[in-house]
Amino acid sequence: MLEEVERWLTDRSWSVADRPLHRILAAKRATGQTVSVVLPALNEEATVGAIVSAIRHDLMLQVPLVDEVVVIDSGSTDRTAEAAAAAGATVVHRDAVLPRIPAVPGKGEVLWRSLLVTRGDIVCFVDADLREFSSDFVSGIVGPLLTEPDVHLVKAMYDRPLTMSDGHAPGAIAAGQGGRVTELMARPLLNMHWPQLAGFVQPLGGEYAARRSLLEQLPFPVGYGVELGMLVDALHLVGLDALAQVDVGVRKHRHQDGQALGRMAAAIYRTAQLRLARGHLIRPSLTQFERTGATFEPRTYSVDTEERPPMADIAEYQERRVA
């Protein structure tokens, strides 16, 4: 791992407990900044209402941290919009935002359009399929943006329960591991091409917050590549020290099947491919994470990059064939 990343892990990786709510609220009052929470949603009737309710109860009614909760409906065929509205969210259909530009399917498309219908100086994105949701996800990643003026984007990091399809007992906790697409696609790409980003435990996580002043300058891949693209582009625009991550505990969500994950991986690879056209360092090593006590410890491994030539090109093989 790069020395710069090791230092970053010490200076820019925090726990939700590092910033008590009263400290975050004091910073919000002192700076006058406003906070918007955005949930992109497609057929999430089962979970979106509980997430909205938790945010409104904990962070709007009990304490004035969040100024608005907006659910952007991507064209749901269930009662996602009704459930979100009943829980107190402002619900906007994707197609109603910037109608002169026809919308295309994809998560990034929805996040991009959300900037037009939210007002907050800080925008916090939360996936709408989370179960057993804790408002710590929001306060944890918004906190550094209110208390640290030089931080511009904050990602959540967390443990993930695994399922039997992952080869583990139901409910087993994957300490420090990302999802399958993270471990098999995104983490190797970041380590080899953008090694400054190797310290992110959950680079593809859907829970992150950023200053509007940064988001409005970034291109948004329309699909699943949005998280990787945003990290890479933010790194080049504001630098590593303006990025941070916060440990918020455990994330439980709906798991997708293998074919859906394949489509996600392809979109992420294409997003990386477009950015690699700029020409970046290739670093043949991979940093993964294991939980040790209360922290995530990095473990760095070399990646095999050497290839053997065709055997037909080897002189000894050619000699054997002649003999």
CSV table of C-alpha atoms in Angstrom, one decimal:
chain,number,residue,atom,x,y,z
A,1,MET,CA,0.0,0.0,0.0
A,2,LEU,CA,1.2,3.5,-0.8
A,3,GLU,CA,2.5,5.5,2.2
A,4,GLU,CA,0.1,8.2,1.3
A,5,VAL,CA,-2.8,5.8,1.6
A,6,GLU,CA,-1.5,4.5,5.0
A,7,ARG,CA,-1.5,8.0,6.3
A,8,TRP,CA,-4.9,8.6,4.8
A,9,LEU,CA,-6.3,5.6,6.6
A,10,THR,CA,-5.2,7.1,9.9
A,11,ASP,CA,-6.3,10.7,9.1
A,12,ARG,CA,-9.4,10.2,7.1
A,13,SER,CA,-11.0,6.9,8.3
A,14,TRP,CA,-13.3,7.4,11.2
A,15,SER,CA,-16.1,5.7,13.2
A,16,VAL,CA,-19.6,7.1,13.7
A,17,ALA,CA,-18.8,7.4,17.4
A,18,ASP,CA,-16.0,9.9,16.7
A,19,ARG,CA,-18.5,12.7,16.2
A,20,PRO,CA,-21.4,12.7,18.7
A,21,LEU,CA,-24.6,14.1,17.4
A,22,HIS,CA,-24.4,17.3,19.5
A,23,ARG,CA,-21.0,18.1,17.9
A,24,ILE,CA,-22.4,17.7,14.4
A,25,LEU,CA,-25.4,19.8,15.2
A,26,ALA,CA,-23.2,22.6,16.7
A,27,ALA,CA,-21.2,22.6,13.5
A,28,LYS,CA,-24.3,22.7,11.4
A,29,ARG,CA,-25.6,25.8,13.3
A,30,ALA,CA,-22.2,27.5,13.1
A,31,THR,CA,-21.7,27.0,9.4
A,32,GLY,CA,-25.4,27.4,8.3
A,33,GLN,CA,-25.1,24.5,5.9
A,34,THR,CA,-28.2,22.5,4.9
A,35,VAL,CA,-28.5,18.8,4.3
A,36,SER,CA,-30.5,16.9,1.8
A,37,VAL,CA,-31.0,13.1,1.9
A,38,VAL,CA,-31.7,11.4,-1.5
A,39,LEU,CA,-33.0,7.8,-1.9
A,40,PRO,CA,-32.9,6.5,-5.4
A,41,ALA,CA,-35.7,3.9,-5.6
A,42,LEU,CA,-37.0,1.3,-8.0
A,43,ASN,CA,-39.6,-1.2,-6.7
A,44,GLU,CA,-38.5,-0.8,-3.0
A,45,GLU,CA,-42.0,-0.7,-1.4
A,46,ALA,CA,-40.9,-3.2,1.2
A,47,THR,CA,-38.1,-1.1,2.7
A,48,VAL,CA,-38.2,2.6,1.6
A,49,GLY,CA,-40.9,3.6,4.1
A,50,ALA,CA,-38.9,2.4,7.1
A,51,ILE,CA,-35.8,4.2,5.9
A,52,VAL,CA,-37.6,7.5,5.4
A,53,SER,CA,-39.4,7.1,8.8
A,54,ALA,CA,-36.1,6.6,10.6
A,55,ILE,CA,-34.4,9.6,9.1
A,56,ARG,CA,-37.4,11.9,9.7
A,57,HIS,CA,-37.9,10.7,13.3
A,58,ASP,CA,-34.2,10.7,14.3
A,59,LEU,CA,-32.7,13.5,12.3
A,60,MET,CA,-35.5,15.9,11.5
A,61,LEU,CA,-38.1,15.7,14.3
A,62,GLN,CA,-35.8,14.8,17.3
A,63,VAL,CA,-32.8,16.8,16.1
A,64,PRO,CA,-32.6,19.3,13.2
A,65,LEU,CA,-29.8,17.7,11.2
A,66,VAL,CA,-31.5,16.8,7.9
A,67,ASP,CA,-33.5,19.5,6.1
A,68,GLU,CA,-35.2,17.4,3.4
A,69,VAL,CA,-35.7,13.7,2.4
A,70,VAL,CA,-36.3,13.2,-1.3
A,71,VAL,CA,-37.1,9.9,-2.9
A,72,ILE,CA,-36.5,9.8,-6.7
A,73,ASP,CA,-38.7,7.1,-8.2
A,74,SER,CA,-37.0,5.4,-11.2
A,75,GLY,CA,-40.3,4.1,-12.6
A,76,SER,CA,-41.5,1.6,-9.9
A,77,THR,CA,-44.3,-0.7,-10.7
A,78,ASP,CA,-45.1,-1.4,-7.1
A,79,ARG,CA,-46.2,1.1,-4.3
A,80,THR,CA,-42.7,2.5,-3.7
A,81,ALA,CA,-43.9,6.1,-4.3
A,82,GLU,CA,-46.9,5.7,-2.0
A,83,ALA,CA,-44.9,4.1,0.8
A,84,ALA,CA,-42.2,6.9,0.6
A,85,ALA,CA,-44.8,9.7,0.6
A,86,ALA,CA,-46.7,8.1,3.5
A,87,ALA,CA,-43.5,8.0,5.5
A,88,GLY,CA,-43.0,11.7,4.9
A,89,ALA,CA,-40.6,11.9,2.0
A,90,THR,CA,-40.9,14.3,-1.0
A,91,VAL,CA,-41.4,11.9,-3.9
A,92,VAL,CA,-40.3,12.9,-7.4
A,93,HIS,CA,-40.5,10.8,-10.5
A,94,ARG,CA,-37.3,10.6,-12.5
A,95,ASP,CA,-39.1,11.6,-15.7
A,96,ALA,CA,-40.4,14.8,-14.2
A,97,VAL,CA,-36.9,16.1,-13.6
A,98,LEU,CA,-35.3,17.9,-16.6
A,99,PRO,CA,-37.8,16.5,-19.1
A,100,ARG,CA,-36.1,18.1,-22.1
A,101,ILE,CA,-33.4,15.4,-21.7
A,102,PRO,CA,-35.1,12.0,-22.0
A,103,ALA,CA,-34.2,9.8,-19.0
A,104,VAL,CA,-32.4,6.5,-19.4
A,105,PRO,CA,-32.6,3.6,-16.9
A,106,GLY,CA,-29.9,3.6,-14.3
A,107,LYS,CA,-29.0,4.5,-10.8
A,108,GLY,CA,-26.5,7.2,-11.8
A,109,GLU,CA,-29.2,8.9,-13.9
A,110,VAL,CA,-31.4,9.2,-10.9
A,111,LEU,CA,-28.6,10.6,-8.6
A,112,TRP,CA,-27.6,13.1,-11.3
A,113,ARG,CA,-31.2,14.4,-11.7
A,114,SER,CA,-31.6,14.6,-7.9
A,115,LEU,CA,-29.3,17.6,-7.8
A,116,LEU,CA,-32.0,19.6,-9.6
A,117,VAL,CA,-34.7,18.8,-7.1
A,118,THR,CA,-32.8,19.1,-3.8
A,119,ARG,CA,-31.5,22.3,-2.1
A,120,GLY,CA,-28.9,21.1,0.4
A,121,ASP,CA,-25.4,22.3,0.6
A,122,ILE,CA,-24.6,18.7,1.5
A,123,VAL,CA,-26.3,15.9,-0.4
A,124,CYS,CA,-26.4,12.4,1.2
A,125,PHE,CA,-27.3,9.4,-0.9
A,126,VAL,CA,-28.8,6.3,0.7
A,127,ASP,CA,-29.9,3.1,-1.1
A,128,ALA,CA,-33.6,2.3,-0.7
A,129,ASP,CA,-33.2,-1.4,-0.2
A,130,LEU,CA,-31.6,-1.4,3.3
A,131,ARG,CA,-33.1,-3.4,6.0
A,132,GLU,CA,-32.8,-2.7,9.8
A,133,PHE,CA,-31.7,0.8,8.8
A,134,SER,CA,-30.0,3.0,11.3
A,135,SER,CA,-29.9,6.8,11.0
A,136,ASP,CA,-26.2,6.5,12.0
A,137,PHE,CA,-25.7,5.9,8.3
A,138,VAL,CA,-26.7,9.5,7.6
A,139,SER,CA,-25.3,11.3,10.6
A,140,GLY,CA,-22.0,9.3,10.3
A,141,ILE,CA,-21.2,10.3,6.7
A,142,VAL,CA,-22.7,13.8,7.0
A,143,GLY,CA,-20.7,14.6,10.2
A,144,PRO,CA,-17.2,15.1,8.7
A,145,LEU,CA,-18.6,17.4,6.0
A,146,LEU,CA,-20.0,19.7,8.7
A,147,THR,CA,-17.0,19.5,11.1
A,148,GLU,CA,-14.1,19.3,8.6
A,149,PRO,CA,-14.1,22.1,6.0
A,150,ASP,CA,-11.4,20.5,3.9
A,151,VAL,CA,-13.4,17.2,3.4
A,152,HIS,CA,-15.6,17.1,0.3
A,153,LEU,CA,-16.9,13.5,0.0
A,154,VAL,CA,-17.4,10.8,2.6
A,155,LYS,CA,-18.2,7.1,2.0
A,156,ALA,CA,-19.8,4.7,4.5
A,157,MET,CA,-17.9,1.6,5.4
A,158,TYR,CA,-19.5,-1.4,7.2
A,159,ASP,CA,-19.6,-5.1,7.6
A,160,ARG,CA,-22.0,-7.1,5.4
A,161,PRO,CA,-24.0,-10.2,6.4
A,162,LEU,CA,-23.4,-13.0,3.9
A,163,THR,CA,-26.0,-15.4,2.5
A,164,MET,CA,-25.8,-19.2,1.7
A,165,SER,CA,-25.3,-18.3,-1.9
A,166,ASP,CA,-22.0,-16.6,-0.8
A,167,GLY,CA,-20.8,-19.9,0.6
A,168,HIS,CA,-21.5,-19.0,4.3
A,169,ALA,CA,-24.1,-19.6,6.8
A,170,PRO,CA,-27.1,-17.2,6.6
A,171,GLY,CA,-26.3,-14.1,8.6
A,172,ALA,CA,-22.6,-14.6,8.8
A,173,ILE,CA,-20.7,-11.3,8.9
A,174,ALA,CA,-18.1,-10.5,6.3
A,175,ALA,CA,-15.8,-8.3,8.3
A,176,GLY,CA,-14.1,-5.7,6.1
A,177,GLN,CA,-15.3,-7.3,2.9
A,178,GLY,CA,-17.2,-5.6,0.1
A,179,GLY,CA,-19.8,-7.3,-2.0
A,180,ARG,CA,-18.9,-9.7,-4.8
A,181,VAL,CA,-18.6,-7.1,-7.4
A,182,THR,CA,-16.4,-5.0,-5.2
A,183,GLU,CA,-14.0,-7.8,-4.4
A,184,LEU,CA,-13.8,-9.3,-7.9
A,185,MET,CA,-14.0,-6.2,-10.0
A,186,ALA,CA,-13.8,-2.8,-8.4
A,187,ARG,CA,-11.1,-3.3,-5.8
A,188,PRO,CA,-8.6,-4.8,-8.2
A,189,LEU,CA,-9.3,-2.0,-10.7
A,190,LEU,CA,-8.8,0.7,-8.1
A,191,ASN,CA,-5.7,-0.9,-6.6
A,192,MET,CA,-4.0,-1.3,-10.0
A,193,HIS,CA,-5.0,1.9,-11.7
A,194,TRP,CA,-5.9,4.3,-9.0
A,195,PRO,CA,-3.9,3.1,-6.0
A,196,GLN,CA,-4.6,6.3,-4.0
A,197,LEU,CA,-8.1,4.9,-3.6
A,198,ALA,CA,-7.1,1.5,-2.3
A,199,GLY,CA,-7.9,2.6,1.3
A,200,PHE,CA,-11.7,2.6,0.7
A,201,VAL,CA,-13.3,-0.4,2.4
A,202,GLN,CA,-16.6,-0.1,0.5
A,203,PRO,CA,-15.8,1.8,-2.8
A,204,LEU,CA,-19.1,0.8,-4.4
A,205,GLY,CA,-21.3,1.4,-1.3
A,206,GLY,CA,-24.4,3.4,-2.0
A,207,GLU,CA,-24.3,5.4,1.1
A,208,TYR,CA,-22.1,8.5,0.8
A,209,ALA,CA,-22.4,12.2,1.2
A,210,ALA,CA,-20.7,15.1,-0.6
A,211,ARG,CA,-20.7,18.8,-0.9
A,212,ARG,CA,-23.0,20.1,-3.7
A,213,SER,CA,-20.1,22.2,-4.9
A,214,LEU,CA,-18.2,19.0,-5.7
A,215,LEU,CA,-21.1,17.0,-7.1
A,216,GLU,CA,-22.2,19.7,-9.5
A,217,GLN,CA,-18.7,19.5,-11.1
A,218,LEU,CA,-18.7,15.7,-11.6
A,219,PRO,CA,-19.9,13.7,-14.6
A,220,PHE,CA,-22.3,10.9,-13.5
A,221,PRO,CA,-22.2,7.6,-15.2
A,222,VAL,CA,-25.8,6.8,-15.7
A,223,GLY,CA,-25.7,3.2,-14.4
A,224,TYR,CA,-24.0,1.1,-11.7
A,225,GLY,CA,-20.6,2.7,-12.6
A,226,VAL,CA,-21.6,5.9,-10.8
A,227,GLU,CA,-19.9,5.1,-7.5
A,228,LEU,CA,-16.5,4.1,-9.0
A,229,GLY,CA,-16.7,7.0,-11.4
A,230,MET,CA,-17.4,9.5,-8.7
A,231,LEU,CA,-14.5,8.3,-6.6
A,232,VAL,CA,-12.0,8.5,-9.4
A,233,ASP,CA,-13.2,11.9,-10.7
A,234,ALA,CA,-13.3,13.3,-7.2
A,235,LEU,CA,-9.8,12.2,-6.5
A,236,HIS,CA,-8.6,14.1,-9.6
A,237,LEU,CA,-10.7,17.1,-8.8
A,238,VAL,CA,-10.1,17.7,-5.1
A,239,GLY,CA,-7.4,15.2,-4.1
A,240,LEU,CA,-7.2,12.3,-1.7
A,241,ASP,CA,-7.2,14.3,1.5
A,242,ALA,CA,-10.6,15.8,0.6
A,243,LEU,CA,-12.1,12.2,0.6
A,244,ALA,CA,-12.9,10.2,3.8
A,245,GLN,CA,-14.8,7.2,5.1
A,246,VAL,CA,-16.8,6.4,8.3
A,247,ASP,CA,-17.5,3.1,9.9
A,248,VAL,CA,-21.3,2.9,10.4
A,249,GLY,CA,-21.6,-0.7,11.6
A,250,VAL,CA,-23.5,-3.3,9.6
A,251,ARG,CA,-25.3,-3.0,6.3
A,252,LYS,CA,-28.1,-5.4,5.4
A,253,HIS,CA,-29.8,-5.2,2.0
A,254,ARG,CA,-31.4,-7.2,-0.8
A,255,HIS,CA,-28.9,-9.4,-2.6
A,256,GLN,CA,-29.0,-9.6,-6.4
A,257,ASP,CA,-28.5,-12.7,-8.5
A,258,GLY,CA,-25.4,-13.6,-10.4
A,259,GLN,CA,-26.6,-12.3,-13.8
A,260,ALA,CA,-27.5,-8.9,-12.3
A,261,LEU,CA,-24.0,-8.7,-10.7
A,262,GLY,CA,-22.5,-9.5,-14.0
A,263,ARG,CA,-24.3,-6.6,-15.6
A,264,MET,CA,-23.1,-4.4,-12.7
A,265,ALA,CA,-19.5,-5.5,-13.1
A,266,ALA,CA,-19.6,-4.8,-16.8
A,267,ALA,CA,-20.9,-1.3,-16.2
A,268,ILE,CA,-18.2,-0.7,-13.6
A,269,TYR,CA,-15.5,-2.0,-16.0
A,270,ARG,CA,-16.7,0.3,-18.8
A,271,THR,CA,-16.7,3.3,-16.4
A,272,ALA,CA,-13.1,2.5,-15.4
A,273,GLN,CA,-12.2,1.9,-19.1
A,274,LEU,CA,-13.3,5.4,-20.1
A,275,ARG,CA,-11.3,6.9,-17.3
A,276,LEU,CA,-8.2,4.9,-18.1
A,277,ALA,CA,-8.1,6.6,-21.4
A,278,ARG,CA,-6.6,9.5,-19.5
A,279,GLY,CA,-3.6,7.4,-18.8
A,280,HIS,CA,-3.0,6.4,-15.2
A,281,LEU,CA,-0.5,4.4,-13.1
A,282,ILE,CA,-0.9,0.7,-13.0
A,283,ARG,CA,0.1,-0.9,-9.7
A,284,PRO,CA,0.1,-4.7,-9.5
A,285,SER,CA,-1.0,-5.1,-5.9
A,286,LEU,CA,-4.3,-5.4,-4.1
A,287,THR,CA,-5.3,-4.1,-0.6
A,288,GLN,CA,-8.1,-5.9,1.2
A,289,PHE,CA,-9.5,-5.4,4.7
A,290,GLU,CA,-10.0,-7.5,7.8
A,291,ARG,CA,-11.6,-6.3,11.0
A,292,THR,CA,-9.3,-6.3,14.0
A,293,GLY,CA,-11.1,-5.2,17.2
A,294,ALA,CA,-12.7,-1.9,16.5
A,295,THR,CA,-10.8,-1.1,13.3
A,296,PHE,CA,-10.4,-2.3,9.7
A,297,GLU,CA,-6.8,-3.5,9.1
A,298,PRO,CA,-5.4,-3.4,5.5
A,299,ARG,CA,-3.7,-6.4,4.0
A,300,THR,CA,-1.8,-5.9,0.8
A,301,TYR,CA,-1.0,-8.7,-1.7
A,302,SER,CA,0.9,-8.7,-5.0
A,303,VAL,CA,-1.1,-9.5,-8.1
A,304,ASP,CA,0.3,-11.9,-10.7
A,305,THR,CA,0.9,-9.9,-13.9
A,306,GLU,CA,3.6,-11.9,-15.7
A,307,GLU,CA,2.7,-14.1,-18.6
A,308,ARG,CA,4.6,-16.9,-20.3
A,309,PRO,CA,4.9,-16.8,-24.1
A,310,PRO,CA,3.4,-19.4,-26.3
A,311,MET,CA,5.3,-22.7,-25.9
A,312,ALA,CA,5.8,-22.7,-29.6
A,313,ASP,CA,8.1,-19.7,-29.2
A,314,ILE,CA,10.4,-21.5,-26.7
A,315,ALA,CA,13.6,-22.7,-28.3
A,316,GLU,CA,13.8,-25.9,-26.2
A,317,TYR,CA,10.2,-26.8,-27.3
A,318,GLN,CA,11.1,-26.1,-30.9
A,319,GLU,CA,14.1,-28.3,-30.6
A,320,ARG,CA,12.0,-31.1,-29.2
A,321,ARG,CA,9.6,-30.9,-32.1
A,322,VAL,CA,12.5,-31.1,-34.6
A,323,ALA,CA,13.9,-34.1,-32.8
